[in-house]
């Protein structure tokens, strides 16, 4: 291992400049910067995100995979727009666009819907990419455009056939036996992402089965969808946001669903964040929209590099 | 033999896929922020040399392939098999036409080559990148003609056909790149 940094000095200077632009943007919007703990006795129970575990004074604690639960407790307590710019940690994520330790920007806007927040994400990104065009599609629209499938009604069998055709059968048996969500993720990452328009692209109205912590409502066609969105810049996934679930009982039910999924798939079963459920039940959690944005990836796009090691110091 | 999980996949790792020994060339981690993680892998099938692409669910694993590279000395051929010897154990390994492929053209007795063993039998023979071999037959050399880029065919003692510059004659030893089959220079001691 070389002792030398992996990022150049200009890249580090650009990172500092990026932080400054972000902080000035939120200062002007009167969104309060808050710092929240990285360590918690609770973990995420999202089946596809794993927390790093450590021992603190003999007790299990977990490095947070996002500041979401702490930020929502602040919202329930103080009803103030907030943002966090700092580290988050995810076990096992390593690649050209992934690091187990990364920098995340997450913010919440009280009284906003996810569509209003998409507008603000676009405004923030315009500070870095003034020349890039912004476009928006629903999850259904991109599936129909690129694969001629309605993702909400298609069966797992139809999705599998589509994946086999599109990928020339080059998928492992474990995926052939995959459930509908796995196949949707496979098609999205392998067949749709590479065909998205360049520029800033927002995708919204995800399948209800992929709601995570978004509200679920009916779309204009009467389809139940999740009020969740993703932002891509030049086909790189940069941000994920929700019109936030703020019902304590529903939150608890989703945590329990995730745990049941983990048990059924022999994944580690971890303690869900009871404090968040309590905050939603007992506090005054406002209607709000929130989004998390990968800062290292934003810097990669800004500098035009395809390798995260160019933008992190080590 | 053990198993390798997708997080352990890296270039050069030998694994079994669809019953065939393969070498991993590339492994790309693909994961939506929310949702299933995948590994998009490129592998070379060591039996056919074809490149395969395959997408795995992250966390799946593949059986390791009993594939090892060994430096061995080429001994001789009886026409059906080519015989190689491990210079440490003196054990001999017969390699068939499929394993030797086009490499027969570059095999010189007593020279070291890489023999890739799969389950203990030769799977692929890889000659050194550069070999020095004597010309068995070519048109008479034209003295002094070194500047002109013209070439003529020459047959080497191993049976390979190589294009060589006009000044070379039968009996001379030349250096050849085995990957391209191209003449490089006259061997220094010839």
Coordinates of C-alpha atoms in Angstrom, one line a residue:
Chain A
X1 CA 0.0 0.0 0.0
X2 CA 1.3 3.4 -1.0
X3 CA 1.3 6.1 1.7
X4 CA 0.3 8.7 -0.8
X5 CA -3.2 10.2 -1.2
X6 CA -5.3 8.9 -4.0
X7 CA -6.8 12.4 -4.8
X8 CA -4.8 15.2 -6.3
X9 CA -4.5 18.5 -4.6
X10 CA -6.8 20.2 -7.1
X11 CA -9.5 17.5 -6.4
X12 CA -9.2 18.2 -2.7
X13 CA -9.5 21.9 -3.4
X14 CA -12.6 21.2 -5.5
X15 CA -14.1 19.2 -2.7
X16 CA -13.6 22.1 -0.3
X17 CA -15.3 24.4 -2.8
X18 CA -18.2 22.0 -3.2
X19 CA -18.8 22.0 0.6
X20 CA -18.7 25.8 0.5
X21 CA -21.3 26.0 -2.3
X22 CA -23.6 23.5 -0.5
X23 CA -23.4 25.4 2.8
X24 CA -24.0 28.8 1.1
X25 CA -27.0 27.3 -0.8
X26 CA -28.7 26.0 2.4
X27 CA -27.7 29.2 4.4
X28 CA -29.6 31.2 1.8
X29 CA -32.6 28.9 2.1
X30 CA -32.5 29.0 5.9
X31 CA -32.0 25.2 6.2
X32 CA -30.1 24.6 9.4
X33 CA -26.9 22.5 9.3
X34 CA -27.0 19.9 12.1
X35 CA -24.4 17.3 13.1
X36 CA -25.8 14.0 14.4
X37 CA -24.1 10.9 15.8
X38 CA -22.6 8.4 13.5
X39 CA -22.8 5.7 16.2
X40 CA -26.2 4.3 17.4
X41 CA -27.4 1.3 19.3
X42 CA -29.9 0.8 16.4
X43 CA -29.1 -0.3 12.9
X44 CA -30.9 0.0 9.6
X45 CA -33.1 -3.0 8.9
X46 CA -33.3 -2.3 5.2
X47 CA -32.7 -5.7 3.7
X48 CA -30.3 -4.4 1.1
X49 CA -28.2 -2.1 3.3
X50 CA -25.9 -3.5 6.0
X51 CA -24.6 -1.6 9.0
X52 CA -21.0 -1.9 10.2
X53 CA -21.1 -3.1 13.8
X54 CA -18.8 -2.2 16.6
X55 CA -18.5 -2.6 20.4
X56 CA -18.7 0.5 22.6
X57 CA -18.1 -0.2 26.3
X58 CA -19.1 -3.8 25.7
X59 CA -22.3 -3.0 24.0
X60 CA -23.1 -3.4 20.3
X61 CA -23.4 -0.2 18.4
X62 CA -23.8 0.4 14.6
X63 CA -22.3 3.0 12.3
X64 CA -25.2 4.8 10.7
X65 CA -25.9 4.0 7.0
X66 CA -27.5 7.5 6.7
X67 CA -28.3 10.3 9.2
X68 CA -32.1 9.7 8.5
X69 CA -33.3 8.4 11.8
X70 CA -31.5 11.1 13.9
X71 CA -32.6 13.9 11.5
X72 CA -36.2 12.7 11.7
X73 CA -36.1 12.8 15.5
X74 CA -34.9 16.4 15.2
X75 CA -37.8 17.2 12.9
X76 CA -40.3 15.6 15.3
X77 CA -38.8 17.6 18.1
X78 CA -38.2 21.0 16.5
X79 CA -40.1 21.2 13.2
X80 CA -37.2 23.0 11.5
X81 CA -35.7 22.4 8.1
X82 CA -32.3 20.6 8.6
X83 CA -29.4 19.2 6.6
X84 CA -26.4 17.0 7.4
X85 CA -23.2 16.9 5.5
X86 CA -20.9 14.2 6.8
X87 CA -20.0 10.6 6.8
X88 CA -22.2 7.5 6.4
X89 CA -21.1 3.8 6.4
X90 CA -22.3 0.7 4.5
X91 CA -20.9 -2.7 4.9
X92 CA -19.7 -4.5 1.8
X93 CA -20.1 -1.7 -0.7
X94 CA -16.9 -1.4 -2.6
X95 CA -16.4 -0.5 -6.3
X96 CA -15.6 2.3 -8.7
X97 CA -18.7 4.2 -7.3
X98 CA -19.0 2.7 -3.9
X99 CA -17.0 2.9 -0.6
X100 CA -18.0 1.5 2.8
X101 CA -17.2 5.0 4.1
X102 CA -18.6 7.9 2.1
X103 CA -19.9 11.4 2.4
X104 CA -23.6 12.1 2.3
X105 CA -25.7 15.2 2.1
X106 CA -29.2 14.7 3.5
X107 CA -31.9 17.4 4.0
X108 CA -35.5 17.8 4.9
X109 CA -38.1 20.4 3.8
X110 CA -41.2 20.8 5.9
X111 CA -44.5 21.0 4.1
X112 CA -43.0 20.0 0.8
X113 CA -43.9 17.1 -1.5
X114 CA -41.3 15.0 -3.3
X115 CA -42.0 16.9 -6.5
X116 CA -41.1 20.2 -4.9
X117 CA -38.0 18.7 -3.5
X118 CA -37.0 17.4 -6.9
X119 CA -37.1 21.1 -8.0
X120 CA -34.7 22.1 -5.2
X121 CA -32.3 19.2 -6.0
X122 CA -32.2 20.5 -9.6
X123 CA -31.5 24.0 -8.4
X124 CA -28.6 22.8 -6.2
X125 CA -27.2 20.7 -9.1
X126 CA -27.5 23.6 -11.5
X127 CA -24.8 25.4 -9.4
X128 CA -22.4 22.6 -10.5
X129 CA -23.8 21.8 -13.9
X130 CA -25.3 25.0 -15.3
X131 CA -25.2 23.6 -18.8
X132 CA -26.9 20.3 -18.1
X133 CA -30.5 19.8 -19.1
X134 CA -33.0 18.5 -16.5
X135 CA -35.7 16.0 -17.4
X136 CA -38.2 13.9 -15.3
X137 CA -39.9 10.6 -15.9
X138 CA -42.0 8.2 -13.8
X139 CA -40.6 4.7 -13.1
X140 CA -43.4 3.4 -15.3
X141 CA -42.4 5.7 -18.2
X142 CA -38.8 4.6 -18.4
X143 CA -39.8 0.9 -18.3
X144 CA -42.3 1.5 -21.1
X145 CA -39.9 3.5 -23.2
X146 CA -36.9 1.2 -22.9
X147 CA -38.5 -2.3 -22.3
X148 CA -42.1 -1.9 -23.3
X149 CA -43.2 -3.2 -19.9
X150 CA -45.4 -1.7 -17.2
X151 CA -43.4 -2.4 -14.1
X152 CA -46.4 -2.1 -11.8
X153 CA -48.4 -4.9 -13.4
X154 CA -45.8 -7.1 -15.0
X155 CA -45.4 -10.5 -13.3
X156 CA -42.0 -11.9 -12.2
X157 CA -42.2 -14.3 -15.2
X158 CA -42.6 -11.5 -17.7
X159 CA -39.7 -9.5 -16.1
X160 CA -37.5 -12.6 -16.1
X161 CA -38.2 -13.2 -19.8
X162 CA -37.3 -9.6 -20.5
X163 CA -34.1 -9.8 -18.5
X164 CA -33.1 -13.0 -20.3
X165 CA -33.7 -11.4 -23.7
X166 CA -32.0 -8.1 -22.9
X167 CA -28.9 -9.7 -21.3
X168 CA -28.5 -12.6 -23.7
X169 CA -29.2 -15.0 -20.8
X170 CA -26.1 -13.9 -19.0
X171 CA -27.6 -14.0 -15.5
X172 CA -26.9 -16.3 -12.7
X173 CA -29.4 -19.0 -11.5
X174 CA -29.9 -17.1 -8.2
X175 CA -31.4 -14.3 -10.3
X176 CA -33.5 -16.6 -12.4
X177 CA -35.2 -17.6 -9.1
X178 CA -35.4 -14.0 -8.1
X179 CA -38.5 -12.2 -6.8
X180 CA -40.2 -9.3 -8.6
X181 CA -38.2 -6.6 -6.8
X182 CA -34.9 -8.3 -7.6
X183 CA -35.8 -8.5 -11.3
X184 CA -37.0 -4.9 -11.4
X185 CA -33.6 -3.8 -9.9
X186 CA -31.8 -6.0 -12.4
X187 CA -33.6 -4.5 -15.3
X188 CA -33.3 -1.0 -14.0
X189 CA -29.5 -1.1 -13.3
X190 CA -28.6 -3.2 -16.4
X191 CA -31.0 -2.2 -19.1
X192 CA -32.5 1.2 -18.2
X193 CA -29.7 3.2 -16.4
X194 CA -27.4 2.9 -19.4
X195 CA -30.1 4.3 -21.7
X196 CA -31.3 7.2 -19.6
X197 CA -30.9 10.7 -21.2
X198 CA -27.7 12.5 -20.2
X199 CA -28.0 15.5 -17.9
X200 CA -30.0 15.6 -14.7
X201 CA -32.8 13.0 -14.7
X202 CA -35.4 12.6 -12.0
X203 CA -37.3 9.3 -11.8
X204 CA -40.4 9.2 -9.5
X205 CA -43.4 7.1 -8.5
X206 CA -41.6 3.8 -7.6
X207 CA -43.4 0.5 -7.1
X208 CA -45.1 0.4 -3.7
X209 CA -42.9 -2.7 -3.0
X210 CA -39.9 -0.4 -3.2
X211 CA -41.2 2.4 -1.0
X212 CA -38.6 2.1 1.7
X213 CA -39.7 5.1 3.9
X214 CA -41.8 7.0 1.4
X215 CA -45.5 7.6 1.6
X216 CA -47.7 5.4 -0.7
X217 CA -50.5 6.9 -2.7
X218 CA -52.4 6.4 -5.9
X219 CA -51.0 7.9 -9.1
X220 CA -53.2 9.5 -11.9
X221 CA -53.9 6.0 -13.3
X222 CA -55.1 4.6 -10.0
X223 CA -52.0 2.6 -9.5
X224 CA -50.6 2.5 -5.9
X225 CA -47.1 3.9 -6.0
X226 CA -44.4 5.0 -3.6
X227 CA -43.7 8.8 -3.5
X228 CA -40.0 8.1 -3.9
X229 CA -37.6 9.6 -6.4
X230 CA -34.1 9.1 -7.6
X231 CA -31.8 11.7 -9.3
X232 CA -29.3 10.7 -12.0
X233 CA -26.6 12.8 -13.4
X234 CA -25.2 11.5 -16.7
X235 CA -26.6 8.1 -15.8
X236 CA -25.0 8.0 -12.4
X237 CA -27.3 7.6 -9.4
X238 CA -26.8 10.6 -7.2
X239 CA -29.7 11.0 -4.8
X240 CA -32.7 9.2 -3.4
X241 CA -35.6 11.0 -1.8
X242 CA -39.1 10.6 -0.4
X243 CA -42.3 12.3 0.5
X244 CA -41.6 11.1 4.0
X245 CA -43.7 8.6 5.9
X246 CA -44.6 10.3 9.2
X247 CA -47.0 7.7 10.7
X248 CA -45.5 5.9 13.6
X249 CA -47.6 2.8 13.3
X250 CA -46.9 2.5 9.6
X251 CA -43.2 3.1 10.3
X252 CA -43.1 0.3 12.8
X253 CA -45.0 -2.0 10.4
X254 CA -42.3 -1.4 7.7
X255 CA -39.5 -2.1 10.1
X256 CA -41.2 -5.3 11.0
X257 CA -41.7 -6.2 7.4
X258 CA -38.0 -5.6 6.7
X259 CA -37.1 -7.8 9.7
X260 CA -39.4 -10.6 8.4
X261 CA -37.7 -10.4 5.0
X262 CA -34.3 -10.6 6.7
X263 CA -35.4 -13.6 8.7
X264 CA -36.8 -15.3 5.6
X265 CA -33.6 -14.7 3.6
X266 CA -31.2 -15.6 6.4
X267 CA -29.8 -12.1 6.7
X268 CA -28.6 -10.7 10.0
X269 CA -31.6 -9.6 12.1
X270 CA -30.7 -6.3 13.8
X271 CA -32.5 -4.0 16.3
X272 CA -34.7 -1.4 14.5
X273 CA -34.7 2.2 15.7
X274 CA -37.4 2.2 18.4
X275 CA -36.6 5.9 19.1
X276 CA -37.7 6.8 15.6
X277 CA -41.0 5.0 16.0
X278 CA -41.4 6.8 19.4
X279 CA -40.6 10.2 17.8
X280 CA -43.2 9.7 15.1
X281 CA -45.8 8.5 17.7
X282 CA -45.1 11.0 20.5
X283 CA -43.4 13.9 18.8
X284 CA -44.8 16.3 16.2
X285 CA -43.4 14.9 13.0
X286 CA -44.4 17.4 10.2
X287 CA -45.4 16.4 6.7
X288 CA -42.1 16.8 4.8
X289 CA -39.9 15.7 2.0
X290 CA -36.3 14.5 2.4
X291 CA -33.4 13.5 0.2
X292 CA -29.9 12.0 0.5
X293 CA -27.3 12.8 -2.1
X294 CA -23.9 11.1 -2.5
X295 CA -21.3 13.9 -2.2
X296 CA -18.4 11.8 -3.5
X297 CA -20.3 10.9 -6.7
X298 CA -21.4 14.6 -7.1
X299 CA -17.7 15.5 -7.0
X300 CA -16.9 12.7 -9.5
X301 CA -19.5 14.1 -11.9
X302 CA -18.2 17.6 -11.3
X303 CA -14.6 16.7 -12.0
X304 CA -15.6 14.3 -14.8
X305 CA -13.9 11.2 -13.3
X306 CA -15.3 7.7 -13.2
X307 CA -13.3 6.5 -10.2
X308 CA -14.1 7.4 -6.7
X309 CA -10.5 7.1 -5.6
X310 CA -9.8 10.3 -7.6
X311 CA -12.1 12.3 -5.2
X312 CA -11.4 10.8 -1.8
X313 CA -8.1 11.7 0.0
X314 CA -7.2 8.1 0.8
Chain B
X1 CA -11.6 -26.8 -2.9
X2 CA -13.4 -23.8 -1.4
X3 CA -15.9 -21.3 -2.6
X4 CA -15.4 -17.7 -3.4
X5 CA -18.1 -15.1 -2.7
X6 CA -18.7 -12.2 -5.1
X7 CA -16.9 -9.9 -2.7
X8 CA -13.8 -12.0 -3.1
X9 CA -14.0 -12.0 -6.9
X10 CA -10.9 -10.3 -8.4
X11 CA -9.0 -10.5 -11.7
X12 CA -7.1 -13.7 -12.1
X13 CA -9.2 -15.8 -9.7
X14 CA -10.0 -19.3 -11.1
X15 CA -13.6 -20.4 -10.6
X16 CA -16.0 -23.0 -11.9
X17 CA -18.9 -21.7 -14.0
X18 CA -21.4 -24.0 -15.8
X19 CA -19.0 -26.9 -15.2
X20 CA -16.1 -25.1 -16.9
X21 CA -12.9 -23.7 -15.4
X22 CA -12.8 -19.9 -15.8
X23 CA -10.5 -17.0 -14.9
X24 CA -12.2 -13.8 -13.7
X25 CA -11.2 -10.8 -15.8
X26 CA -13.4 -8.0 -14.3
X27 CA -15.8 -7.7 -11.5
X28 CA -18.1 -4.6 -11.3
X29 CA -20.2 -3.9 -8.2
X30 CA -23.6 -2.5 -9.2
X31 CA -26.0 -1.4 -6.6
X32 CA -29.0 0.9 -6.5
X33 CA -29.0 3.0 -3.3
X34 CA -32.1 1.1 -2.3
X35 CA -32.4 -2.4 -3.6
X36 CA -30.5 -5.5 -4.6
X37 CA -26.8 -5.4 -5.2
X38 CA -25.3 -7.2 -8.2
X39 CA -21.8 -8.2 -9.4
X40 CA -21.3 -7.9 -13.2
X41 CA -18.5 -10.3 -14.0
X42 CA -16.4 -11.0 -17.1
X43 CA -14.7 -14.4 -17.2
X44 CA -12.5 -16.2 -19.6
X45 CA -13.5 -19.9 -20.1
X46 CA -10.1 -21.6 -19.9
X47 CA -11.3 -24.5 -22.0
X48 CA -12.4 -22.5 -25.0
X49 CA -10.7 -19.1 -24.3
X50 CA -14.1 -17.5 -24.9
X51 CA -15.1 -14.5 -22.7
X52 CA -18.3 -14.8 -20.8
X53 CA -20.3 -12.1 -19.0
X54 CA -22.5 -13.0 -16.1
X55 CA -24.5 -11.0 -13.5
X56 CA -24.7 -12.4 -10.0
X57 CA -26.7 -11.4 -7.0
X58 CA -24.1 -10.0 -4.5
X59 CA -23.2 -12.6 -1.9
X60 CA -23.6 -15.6 -4.2
X61 CA -20.5 -17.7 -4.5
X62 CA -18.7 -19.9 -7.0
X63 CA -16.6 -23.0 -6.5
X64 CA -12.9 -22.4 -6.9
X65 CA -11.4 -24.2 -9.9
X66 CA -8.4 -26.5 -9.4
X67 CA -6.4 -24.6 -11.9
X68 CA -2.7 -23.9 -11.4
X69 CA 0.1 -22.5 -13.6
X70 CA 3.4 -24.4 -13.6
X71 CA 6.7 -23.8 -15.3
X72 CA 7.6 -27.0 -17.2
X73 CA 10.2 -28.2 -19.6
X74 CA 9.0 -29.3 -23.1
X75 CA 10.4 -32.8 -23.8
X76 CA 9.1 -34.1 -27.1
X77 CA 6.0 -35.1 -29.1
X78 CA 4.9 -38.4 -30.5
X79 CA 2.4 -36.7 -32.8
X80 CA -0.7 -37.3 -30.6
X81 CA 0.7 -35.9 -27.4
X82 CA 3.2 -33.3 -26.3
X83 CA 5.2 -34.2 -23.2
X84 CA 6.1 -31.7 -20.5
X85 CA 8.2 -32.3 -17.3
X86 CA 8.0 -30.5 -14.0
X87 CA 11.7 -29.7 -13.4
X88 CA 11.3 -30.1 -9.6
X89 CA 9.3 -33.3 -9.3
X90 CA 10.4 -34.7 -12.7
X91 CA 6.8 -35.7 -13.2
X92 CA 5.8 -35.9 -16.8
X93 CA 2.5 -34.6 -18.2
X94 CA 1.1 -35.4 -21.7
X95 CA -0.9 -32.6 -23.3
X96 CA -3.3 -33.3 -26.1
X97 CA -3.9 -31.2 -29.3
X98 CA -6.7 -29.2 -27.6
X99 CA -4.4 -28.0 -24.8
X100 CA -1.4 -27.3 -27.1
X101 CA -3.5 -25.6 -29.8
X102 CA -1.4 -23.3 -32.0
X103 CA 1.4 -23.2 -29.4
X104 CA 3.1 -26.3 -31.0
X105 CA 4.7 -23.9 -33.4
X106 CA 6.8 -22.4 -30.7
X107 CA 7.8 -25.4 -28.7
X108 CA 11.5 -26.1 -28.4
X109 CA 12.9 -29.1 -26.6
X110 CA 14.3 -28.3 -23.1
X111 CA 12.7 -24.8 -23.1
X112 CA 10.4 -23.7 -20.2
X113 CA 6.8 -23.0 -20.9
X114 CA 3.8 -22.4 -18.7
X115 CA 1.5 -25.4 -18.4
X116 CA -1.9 -24.7 -16.8
X117 CA -3.1 -27.8 -15.0
X118 CA -6.8 -28.3 -14.4
X119 CA -7.5 -31.2 -12.0
X120 CA -3.9 -32.3 -12.6
X121 CA -4.1 -32.4 -16.4
X122 CA -2.7 -29.9 -18.9
X123 CA -5.5 -27.4 -19.9
X124 CA -3.5 -24.8 -21.8
X125 CA 0.1 -24.4 -22.8
X126 CA 1.5 -20.9 -22.9
X127 CA 4.9 -20.4 -24.6
X128 CA 7.2 -17.5 -23.4
X129 CA 6.3 -14.3 -25.2
X130 CA 9.6 -14.4 -27.1
X131 CA 11.3 -17.5 -28.4
X132 CA 14.5 -18.0 -30.5
X133 CA 14.1 -20.6 -33.2
X134 CA 16.3 -21.7 -36.2
X135 CA 15.1 -21.1 -39.8
X136 CA 14.7 -24.5 -41.5
X137 CA 14.0 -23.2 -45.0
X138 CA 13.8 -19.8 -46.7
X139 CA 14.9 -18.3 -50.0
X140 CA 18.7 -17.4 -50.1
X141 CA 19.6 -14.3 -48.2
X142 CA 20.2 -11.0 -50.1
X143 CA 23.4 -9.5 -48.5
X144 CA 23.2 -6.0 -47.4
X145 CA 19.5 -5.6 -47.9
X146 CA 18.6 -4.4 -44.4
X147 CA 17.0 -1.0 -45.1
X148 CA 14.2 -2.2 -47.4
X149 CA 11.0 -3.3 -45.5
X150 CA 10.3 -6.3 -47.8
X151 CA 9.9 -9.7 -46.4
X152 CA 9.8 -13.3 -47.5
X153 CA 8.3 -16.4 -45.9
X154 CA 10.5 -18.6 -43.7
X155 CA 9.7 -22.0 -42.2
X156 CA 11.2 -22.6 -38.8
X157 CA 12.4 -25.9 -37.4
X158 CA 9.3 -26.1 -35.2
X159 CA 7.1 -25.9 -38.3
X160 CA 6.0 -22.3 -37.8
X161 CA 5.8 -20.0 -40.8
X162 CA 7.1 -16.5 -40.2
X163 CA 7.7 -13.5 -42.5
X164 CA 11.3 -12.4 -42.2
X165 CA 13.5 -9.7 -43.9
X166 CA 15.2 -10.6 -47.1
X167 CA 18.8 -10.7 -45.7
X168 CA 18.2 -13.8 -43.6
X169 CA 19.2 -17.3 -44.7
X170 CA 18.4 -20.9 -43.8
X171 CA 20.2 -22.0 -40.5
X172 CA 20.0 -18.6 -38.9
X173 CA 18.3 -18.2 -35.5
X174 CA 15.6 -15.5 -35.1
X175 CA 13.6 -14.1 -32.3
X176 CA 9.8 -14.2 -32.6
X177 CA 6.9 -12.8 -30.6
X178 CA 4.7 -15.8 -30.0
X179 CA 1.6 -13.7 -29.3
X180 CA 1.6 -12.2 -32.8
X181 CA 3.7 -14.6 -34.7
X182 CA 5.9 -11.7 -35.8
X183 CA 9.6 -11.7 -36.5
X184 CA 11.5 -9.4 -34.0
X185 CA 15.2 -9.6 -34.7
X186 CA 18.1 -11.9 -35.4
X187 CA 19.1 -13.8 -32.3
X188 CA 22.3 -12.4 -30.8
X189 CA 24.3 -15.7 -30.7
X190 CA 23.5 -16.8 -34.2

